Amino acid sequence: MKTELRGNSNTSISLQNPSTLFSNPQSSLSGALNGCLGSLDGACIEKLLLHCASALEHNDGTLAQQVMWVLNNVASLVGDPNQRLTSWFLRALISRASKVCPTAMNFDGGSTIWRRNMPVTELAVYVDLIPWHRFGFCASNSAILKAIEGYSKVHILDFSITHCMQWPTLIDALAKRAEGAPSLRITVPSCRPPVPPFLNVSSEEVGLRLSNFAKFRDLPFEFNVIDHGPSSFTSRDQIMSKESSRDLYFESLLNHLTPSMLDLRDDEALVINCQNWLRYLSDEQRGSNVQDSSLRDAFLCTVKGFNPCIVVVVDEDSDLSAPSLSSRITACFNYLWIPFDALETFLLKDSSQRFEYESDIGHKIENIISFEGVQRIERLESGIKLSQRMRNAGFSSVSFCEDTVGEVRSLLEEHASGWGMKIEEDHMLVLTWKGHNSVFSTAWVRNASMQD
Amino acid sequence: MPVDLDNSSAASGETSVSGNQPPQKQTPSKSVAIAKKKRNLPGMPDPEAEVIALSPKTLLATNRFVCEICNKGFQRDQNLQLHRRGHNLPWKLRQRSSKEVKKRVYVCPEPTCVHHDPSRALGDLTGIKKHFCRKHGEKKWKCDKCSKKYAVQSDWKAHSKICGTREYKCDCGTLFSRRDSFITHRAFCDALAEESAKAQTQSPNPNPNSNPESDPKVQVDSPPPPAPQPPPPVAPDLGPGQCQAPPGLAQSTGMVSSPVLAIQSPELRDNPTQTIEEAPAPAPMLATVTAGFNGSCSSSTSSGSNGRGTSSVFASLFASSTASGSLQAPQTPAFTDLIHSLAHPNRPTDLAPSSSAEPISLCLSTNHGSSIFGTAGQERRQYAPPPQPAISATALLQKAAQMGAAATNASLLRGLGIVSSSSSSAQQDNMQWGHMQMEPENASLAAGLGLGLPCDGGSGLNEFMMGTPSIFGPKHATLDFLELGMSSGGNPSGGLSALITSIGGGLDVAAAAACFGGGEFSGKDMGRS
């Protein structure tokens, strides 16, 4: 580069005041583009994002806006995956920037701009667009089936964000069970983290449909919603309420997780299903004492106390809750390219399905990048960390049997060939895209030794 | 890197190499300045893409997915991608087109086709092949079971694998090739709900097709299936826990149309061959091209009809023409026109209220497709974005610097009607979000936010605005986004503009890029010219 510079420099560069050129250390957009040249590829974009974030953190408005301008020219919601991802990141940074502005802005944590409420059948298509969700459903259901062998009554506590999309296939499998169909109860909390995908019907309605289906399959079925929210929690309130409510309703949920409130019965096999959900429980210590564990740990402790037959935990395999913004940007950028890339392989650039799916990811990006404190509800931890947490909480992992592995493999065969699966330490099943970890699936039982 | 094309698959028999296909056009190795690559490759002596025109015969050859590194051909794209990983490219976001020795774009051999024009060439071989086959190819593959015909053999194969073998049909008429999708759908399908409701009122015959194994290919003799997936009744009480907007909100959301501010510049549309070089762009680069860029819930009329009239206004608003040299505050009358026209878009007609929505977006984009928050052209009418002028990193920096220079007197948002209420602002339009807004303000703010909402204002908009703060903050609308209210951040014009200026108007790309690639900005390097 330098030789090139010298070689060409006499042609068209007219230098004016070279001494002042680089005297301003703050305007380092050039530095930001250092090495990028014109091919603004992923590595470059990541650098720019980091520069922007750092500029915001140092209150360097000029640099921030300059970098944003550059990013803006890269970004495109209908471009290639790089560009699309960049546009969501840029949006999140701008959102963050708007909070840095000294004037009073009242942003609700997790408030969504795009309220796309889907009909249930559309959600069914949504979760099957890529195996992202179905992988977890398949692995978990298979593990559950195995764990409840011999039981004639099953009770599932379902903590997830996909509105029971997991259960029809389980209901179907239970109905066909060789040893005879058990009775099934599914219980869900009334509150759900305010993240997409959103349904245009209530949990009760979803339960109704599941009931219909179960009846259709001759499976005794019951659906319950834990009503744990204070009555003033209307949906609007939740949008506009203060930050602390976020933790409040999880706290109240925890308070309602008692055997009596859940109507736990001794002769039932209890299944705890956590799908893309644990991440919304705060992982920060609630107090200064060691005993004041985080909400997340408290939840695990509580459910362990129910002596469940099996606890299945599925989530995305990345650490996205570092305190440092830069770390989060890096981690996020180097992880969320995966679904964008996957969607690119089979959906057109102007596909509305693709856009909607990506915008839901954008929602997540915004929360991770542009919010802090309790408003930053996305506190994802990777499979390895989660496994450690489960072990600390007194669980041991259960391996997935051959049948499960086979089922998952045949599921993946029906999707694009970039999807794969591997088995990692601690019996963790991991969905991979082009070799990169996307979603992990684990199953746990309470430790045999009673050490609490 | 072997550029030898002969040993690769026949796919890449480019005319410039093999002279044995007479009837196609020359392969201009010239730069196609209109390459719709938004990111061009400044710093390379060979600026733009190479237009390849293949004959139909060549195009339809088999191994159509070619690794640009080693020219090995593959039948399937996924195989190529997995193969490419073996080249140890930094995997991060290395899409196929992002790192190549030479950029290539391909035109369709069919003269009447829109992609026959070099300016409409497609960026990859796969794309043009598939396009040609499906669009212009003879459909010589026919499924035996059903009568479907295919031009592409792999499509035919894929279909016949599925056709009739494992097919699950829901009562509502939807077909599924995968059982779990079928089961999931069936559980929630309205057809089932209706059937069970019916079953309760009739004599108990609850399971007309109780054996699930007979589901495949069973034509259920059920009552006429309802219209596919009628929207289930929206429960009036959505429940305390559901963080869902009340229907009114959803409706309002549904009416959010595409960012009307993303307006196509007539110049860009009409002159696709216009080149934006490093020289200051004559055309307004910031006007965006999204006339066809519509959310599925709004017709294209709103932006389309306003496109012409307002685009020039918008363009002048944001043009980084060298004449103005900076983002000046918009001329008032033009701005008023803009707001006015945006405030009264045609009412969107085809709304899908319950299931469609787009982000509220402020379109800051500078050229086609780069509307950050614009809705994707979900049902785009036109095929492809009109080709965009390539933008070099240097040009970007130039604009960024100009923007910085103008920061003190014009913020992007102010230009869009969102006014800072900080004391530094000259204008003091108070958009008090705490109060219900008057309709015109609503409209203008909405317009400013690129919402293009119909100006029935009213409760829908207010409710919507209050309930779902847009990214630029409904409250007090105080964000002067690009100013960021931080004058402490350093000299706005700073070293950056000086750098740009020093590089000069004629902007030698190589040198400019070299500056940035140089690493340390020791003055002496530059001084050594």
PDB file of N, CA and C in Angstrom, chain B residues 52-101:
ATOM      1  N   ILE B  52     -20.418 -10.686 -18.365  1.00  0.00           N
ATOM      2  CA  ILE B  52     -20.261 -11.939 -19.105  1.00  0.00           C
ATOM      3  C   ILE B  52     -21.564 -12.241 -19.808  1.00  0.00           C
ATOM      4  N   ALA B  53     -21.445 -12.557 -21.052  1.00  0.00           N
ATOM      5  CA  ALA B  53     -22.639 -12.979 -21.777  1.00  0.00           C
ATOM      6  C   ALA B  53     -22.397 -14.381 -22.302  1.00  0.00           C
ATOM      7  N   LEU B  54     -23.200 -15.264 -21.863  1.00  0.00           N
ATOM      8  CA  LEU B  54     -23.037 -16.646 -22.285  1.00  0.00           C
ATOM      9  C   LEU B  54     -24.151 -17.030 -23.236  1.00  0.00           C
ATOM     10  N   SER B  55     -23.819 -17.928 -24.062  1.00  0.00           N
ATOM     11  CA  SER B  55     -24.872 -18.412 -24.937  1.00  0.00           C
ATOM     12  C   SER B  55     -25.785 -19.326 -24.137  1.00  0.00           C
ATOM     13  N   PRO B  56     -26.961 -19.534 -24.644  1.00  0.00           N
ATOM     14  CA  PRO B  56     -27.878 -20.416 -23.921  1.00  0.00           C
ATOM     15  C   PRO B  56     -27.279 -21.793 -23.679  1.00  0.00           C
ATOM     16  N   LYS B  57     -26.580 -22.262 -24.651  1.00  0.00           N
ATOM     17  CA  LYS B  57     -26.014 -23.605 -24.500  1.00  0.00           C
ATOM     18  C   LYS B  57     -25.015 -23.634 -23.338  1.00  0.00           C
ATOM     19  N   THR B  58     -24.170 -22.656 -23.348  1.00  0.00           N
ATOM     20  CA  THR B  58     -23.179 -22.614 -22.274  1.00  0.00           C
ATOM     21  C   THR B  58     -23.840 -22.425 -20.931  1.00  0.00           C
ATOM     22  N   LEU B  59     -24.821 -21.581 -20.948  1.00  0.00           N
ATOM     23  CA  LEU B  59     -25.473 -21.247 -19.698  1.00  0.00           C
ATOM     24  C   LEU B  59     -26.122 -22.460 -19.074  1.00  0.00           C
ATOM     25  N   LEU B  60     -26.664 -23.299 -19.913  1.00  0.00           N
ATOM     26  CA  LEU B  60     -27.425 -24.408 -19.379  1.00  0.00           C
ATOM     27  C   LEU B  60     -26.582 -25.632 -19.083  1.00  0.00           C
ATOM     28  N   ALA B  61     -25.319 -25.461 -19.205  1.00  0.00           N
ATOM     29  CA  ALA B  61     -24.472 -26.609 -18.896  1.00  0.00           C
ATOM     30  C   ALA B  61     -24.599 -26.972 -17.436  1.00  0.00           C
ATOM     31  N   THR B  62     -24.171 -28.149 -17.111  1.00  0.00           N
ATOM     32  CA  THR B  62     -24.552 -28.708 -15.821  1.00  0.00           C
ATOM     33  C   THR B  62     -23.930 -28.088 -14.582  1.00  0.00           C
ATOM     34  N   ASN B  63     -22.658 -28.237 -14.429  1.00  0.00           N
ATOM     35  CA  ASN B  63     -22.141 -27.791 -13.142  1.00  0.00           C
ATOM     36  C   ASN B  63     -22.195 -26.286 -13.007  1.00  0.00           C
ATOM     37  N   ARG B  64     -23.297 -25.819 -12.539  1.00  0.00           N
ATOM     38  CA  ARG B  64     -23.466 -24.396 -12.645  1.00  0.00           C
ATOM     39  C   ARG B  64     -22.908 -23.613 -11.464  1.00  0.00           C
ATOM     40  N   PHE B  65     -22.614 -24.274 -10.400  1.00  0.00           N
ATOM     41  CA  PHE B  65     -22.093 -23.535  -9.260  1.00  0.00           C
ATOM     42  C   PHE B  65     -20.583 -23.655  -9.265  1.00  0.00           C
ATOM     43  N   VAL B  66     -19.978 -22.575  -9.494  1.00  0.00           N
ATOM     44  CA  VAL B  66     -18.531 -22.618  -9.703  1.00  0.00           C
ATOM     45  C   VAL B  66     -17.818 -21.903  -8.574  1.00  0.00           C
ATOM     46  N   CYS B  67     -16.826 -22.579  -8.089  1.00  0.00           N
ATOM     47  CA  CYS B  67     -16.015 -21.944  -7.062  1.00  0.00           C
ATOM     48  C   CYS B  67     -15.109 -20.920  -7.720  1.00  0.00           C
ATOM     49  N   GLU B  68     -15.204 -19.739  -7.260  1.00  0.00           N
ATOM     50  CA  GLU B  68     -14.436 -18.697  -7.942  1.00  0.00           C
ATOM     51  C   GLU B  68     -12.962 -18.767  -7.592  1.00  0.00           C
ATOM     52  N   ILE B  69     -12.664 -19.565  -6.579  1.00  0.00           N
ATOM     53  CA  ILE B  69     -11.258 -19.669  -6.200  1.00  0.00           C
ATOM     54  C   ILE B  69     -10.543 -20.663  -7.101  1.00  0.00           C
ATOM     55  N   CYS B  70     -11.154 -21.815  -7.268  1.00  0.00           N
ATOM     56  CA  CYS B  70     -10.456 -22.845  -8.038  1.00  0.00           C
ATOM     57  C   CYS B  70     -11.234 -23.283  -9.261  1.00  0.00           C
ATOM     58  N   ASN B  71     -12.359 -22.679  -9.469  1.00  0.00           N
ATOM     59  CA  ASN B  71     -13.181 -22.962 -10.639  1.00  0.00           C
ATOM     60  C   ASN B  71     -13.727 -24.367 -10.712  1.00  0.00           C
ATOM     61  N   LYS B  72     -13.768 -24.997  -9.605  1.00  0.00           N
ATOM     62  CA  LYS B  72     -14.382 -26.330  -9.593  1.00  0.00           C
ATOM     63  C   LYS B  72     -15.904 -26.170  -9.642  1.00  0.00           C
ATOM     64  N   GLY B  73     -16.518 -27.026 -10.401  1.00  0.00           N
ATOM     65  CA  GLY B  73     -17.945 -26.890 -10.590  1.00  0.00           C
ATOM     66  C   GLY B  73     -18.738 -27.843  -9.719  1.00  0.00           C
ATOM     67  N   PHE B  74     -19.914 -27.417  -9.335  1.00  0.00           N
ATOM     68  CA  PHE B  74     -20.774 -28.246  -8.506  1.00  0.00           C
ATOM     69  C   PHE B  74     -22.192 -28.179  -9.019  1.00  0.00           C
ATOM     70  N   GLN B  75     -22.894 -29.221  -8.708  1.00  0.00           N
ATOM     71  CA  GLN B  75     -24.284 -29.230  -9.134  1.00  0.00           C
ATOM     72  C   GLN B  75     -25.168 -28.441  -8.190  1.00  0.00           C
ATOM     73  N   ARG B  76     -24.814 -28.406  -6.949  1.00  0.00           N
ATOM     74  CA  ARG B  76     -25.663 -27.733  -5.988  1.00  0.00           C
ATOM     75  C   ARG B  76     -24.899 -26.616  -5.280  1.00  0.00           C
ATOM     76  N   ASP B  77     -25.641 -25.616  -4.986  1.00  0.00           N
ATOM     77  CA  ASP B  77     -25.020 -24.471  -4.347  1.00  0.00           C
ATOM     78  C   ASP B  77     -24.470 -24.812  -2.974  1.00  0.00           C
ATOM     79  N   GLN B  78     -25.205 -25.616  -2.255  1.00  0.00           N
ATOM     80  CA  GLN B  78     -24.746 -25.928  -0.906  1.00  0.00           C
ATOM     81  C   GLN B  78     -23.429 -26.686  -0.937  1.00  0.00           C
ATOM     82  N   ASN B  79     -23.307 -27.522  -1.937  1.00  0.00           N
ATOM     83  CA  ASN B  79     -22.047 -28.243  -2.039  1.00  0.00           C
ATOM     84  C   ASN B  79     -20.897 -27.299  -2.326  1.00  0.00           C
ATOM     85  N   LEU B  80     -21.202 -26.323  -3.139  1.00  0.00           N
ATOM     86  CA  LEU B  80     -20.163 -25.338  -3.433  1.00  0.00           C
ATOM     87  C   LEU B  80     -19.773 -24.583  -2.170  1.00  0.00           C
ATOM     88  N   GLN B  81     -20.774 -24.232  -1.420  1.00  0.00           N
ATOM     89  CA  GLN B  81     -20.478 -23.465  -0.211  1.00  0.00           C
ATOM     90  C   GLN B  81     -19.621 -24.276   0.750  1.00  0.00           C
ATOM     91  N   LEU B  82     -19.975 -25.535   0.885  1.00  0.00           N
ATOM     92  CA  LEU B  82     -19.183 -26.365   1.780  1.00  0.00           C
ATOM     93  C   LEU B  82     -17.783 -26.556   1.219  1.00  0.00           C
ATOM     94  N   HIS B  83     -17.720 -26.596  -0.086  1.00  0.00           N
ATOM     95  CA  HIS B  83     -16.400 -26.724  -0.701  1.00  0.00           C
ATOM     96  C   HIS B  83     -15.566 -25.480  -0.446  1.00  0.00           C
ATOM     97  N   ARG B  84     -16.207 -24.369  -0.539  1.00  0.00           N
ATOM     98  CA  ARG B  84     -15.479 -23.117  -0.368  1.00  0.00           C
ATOM     99  C   ARG B  84     -14.895 -22.983   1.020  1.00  0.00           C
ATOM    100  N   ARG B  85     -15.550 -23.575   1.952  1.00  0.00           N
ATOM    101  CA  ARG B  85     -15.005 -23.525   3.300  1.00  0.00           C
ATOM    102  C   ARG B  85     -13.634 -24.160   3.338  1.00  0.00           C
ATOM    103  N   GLY B  86     -13.445 -25.095   2.465  1.00  0.00           N
ATOM    104  CA  GLY B  86     -12.155 -25.759   2.454  1.00  0.00           C
ATOM    105  C   GLY B  86     -11.024 -24.868   1.988  1.00  0.00           C
ATOM    106  N   HIS B  87     -11.398 -23.771   1.398  1.00  0.00           N
ATOM    107  CA  HIS B  87     -10.340 -22.859   0.964  1.00  0.00           C
ATOM    108  C   HIS B  87      -9.852 -21.996   2.096  1.00  0.00           C
ATOM    109  N   ASN B  88     -10.377 -22.262   3.274  1.00  0.00           N
ATOM    110  CA  ASN B  88      -9.952 -21.473   4.430  1.00  0.00           C
ATOM    111  C   ASN B  88     -10.136 -19.981   4.243  1.00  0.00           C
ATOM    112  N   LEU B  89     -11.221 -19.649   3.604  1.00  0.00           N
ATOM    113  CA  LEU B  89     -11.562 -18.243   3.608  1.00  0.00           C
ATOM    114  C   LEU B  89     -11.959 -17.891   5.019  1.00  0.00           C
ATOM    115  N   PRO B  90     -11.670 -16.717   5.443  1.00  0.00           N
ATOM    116  CA  PRO B  90     -12.261 -16.334   6.720  1.00  0.00           C
ATOM    117  C   PRO B  90     -13.757 -16.492   6.602  1.00  0.00           C
ATOM    118  N   TRP B  91     -14.269 -17.376   7.389  1.00  0.00           N
ATOM    119  CA  TRP B  91     -15.640 -17.737   7.135  1.00  0.00           C
ATOM    120  C   TRP B  91     -16.615 -16.628   7.460  1.00  0.00           C
ATOM    121  N   LYS B  92     -16.153 -15.762   8.283  1.00  0.00           N
ATOM    122  CA  LYS B  92     -17.082 -14.754   8.767  1.00  0.00           C
ATOM    123  C   LYS B  92     -17.715 -14.005   7.625  1.00  0.00           C
ATOM    124  N   LEU B  93     -18.917 -14.240   7.425  1.00  0.00           N
ATOM    125  CA  LEU B  93     -19.693 -13.450   6.498  1.00  0.00           C
ATOM    126  C   LEU B  93     -19.079 -13.388   5.112  1.00  0.00           C
ATOM    127  N   ARG B  94     -18.315 -14.349   4.800  1.00  0.00           N
ATOM    128  CA  ARG B  94     -17.800 -14.371   3.436  1.00  0.00           C
ATOM    129  C   ARG B  94     -18.862 -14.940   2.533  1.00  0.00           C
ATOM    130  N   GLN B  95     -19.608 -14.079   1.992  1.00  0.00           N
ATOM    131  CA  GLN B  95     -20.563 -14.566   1.022  1.00  0.00           C
ATOM    132  C   GLN B  95     -19.848 -14.783  -0.285  1.00  0.00           C
ATOM    133  N   ARG B  96     -20.516 -15.437  -1.122  1.00  0.00           N
ATOM    134  CA  ARG B  96     -19.874 -15.805  -2.373  1.00  0.00           C
ATOM    135  C   ARG B  96     -19.339 -14.613  -3.120  1.00  0.00           C
ATOM    136  N   SER B  97     -20.075 -13.544  -3.049  1.00  0.00           N
ATOM    137  CA  SER B  97     -19.690 -12.438  -3.919  1.00  0.00           C
ATOM    138  C   SER B  97     -18.758 -11.449  -3.261  1.00  0.00           C
ATOM    139  N   SER B  98     -18.396 -11.708  -2.038  1.00  0.00           N
ATOM    140  CA  SER B  98     -17.695 -10.628  -1.373  1.00  0.00           C
ATOM    141  C   SER B  98     -16.200 -10.646  -1.599  1.00  0.00           C
ATOM    142  N   LYS B  99     -15.686 -11.737  -2.000  1.00  0.00           N
ATOM    143  CA  LYS B  99     -14.245 -11.711  -2.224  1.00  0.00           C
ATOM    144  C   LYS B  99     -13.940 -12.457  -3.502  1.00  0.00           C
ATOM    145  N   GLU B 100     -13.636 -11.771  -4.479  1.00  0.00           N
ATOM    146  CA  GLU B 100     -13.366 -12.429  -5.753  1.00  0.00           C
ATOM    147  C   GLU B 100     -12.181 -11.772  -6.408  1.00  0.00           C
ATOM    148  N   VAL B 101     -11.572 -12.504  -7.276  1.00  0.00           N
ATOM    149  CA  VAL B 101     -10.506 -11.879  -8.038  1.00  0.00           C
ATOM    150  C   VAL B 101     -11.096 -10.774  -8.904  1.00  0.00           C
TER     151      VAL B 101
END
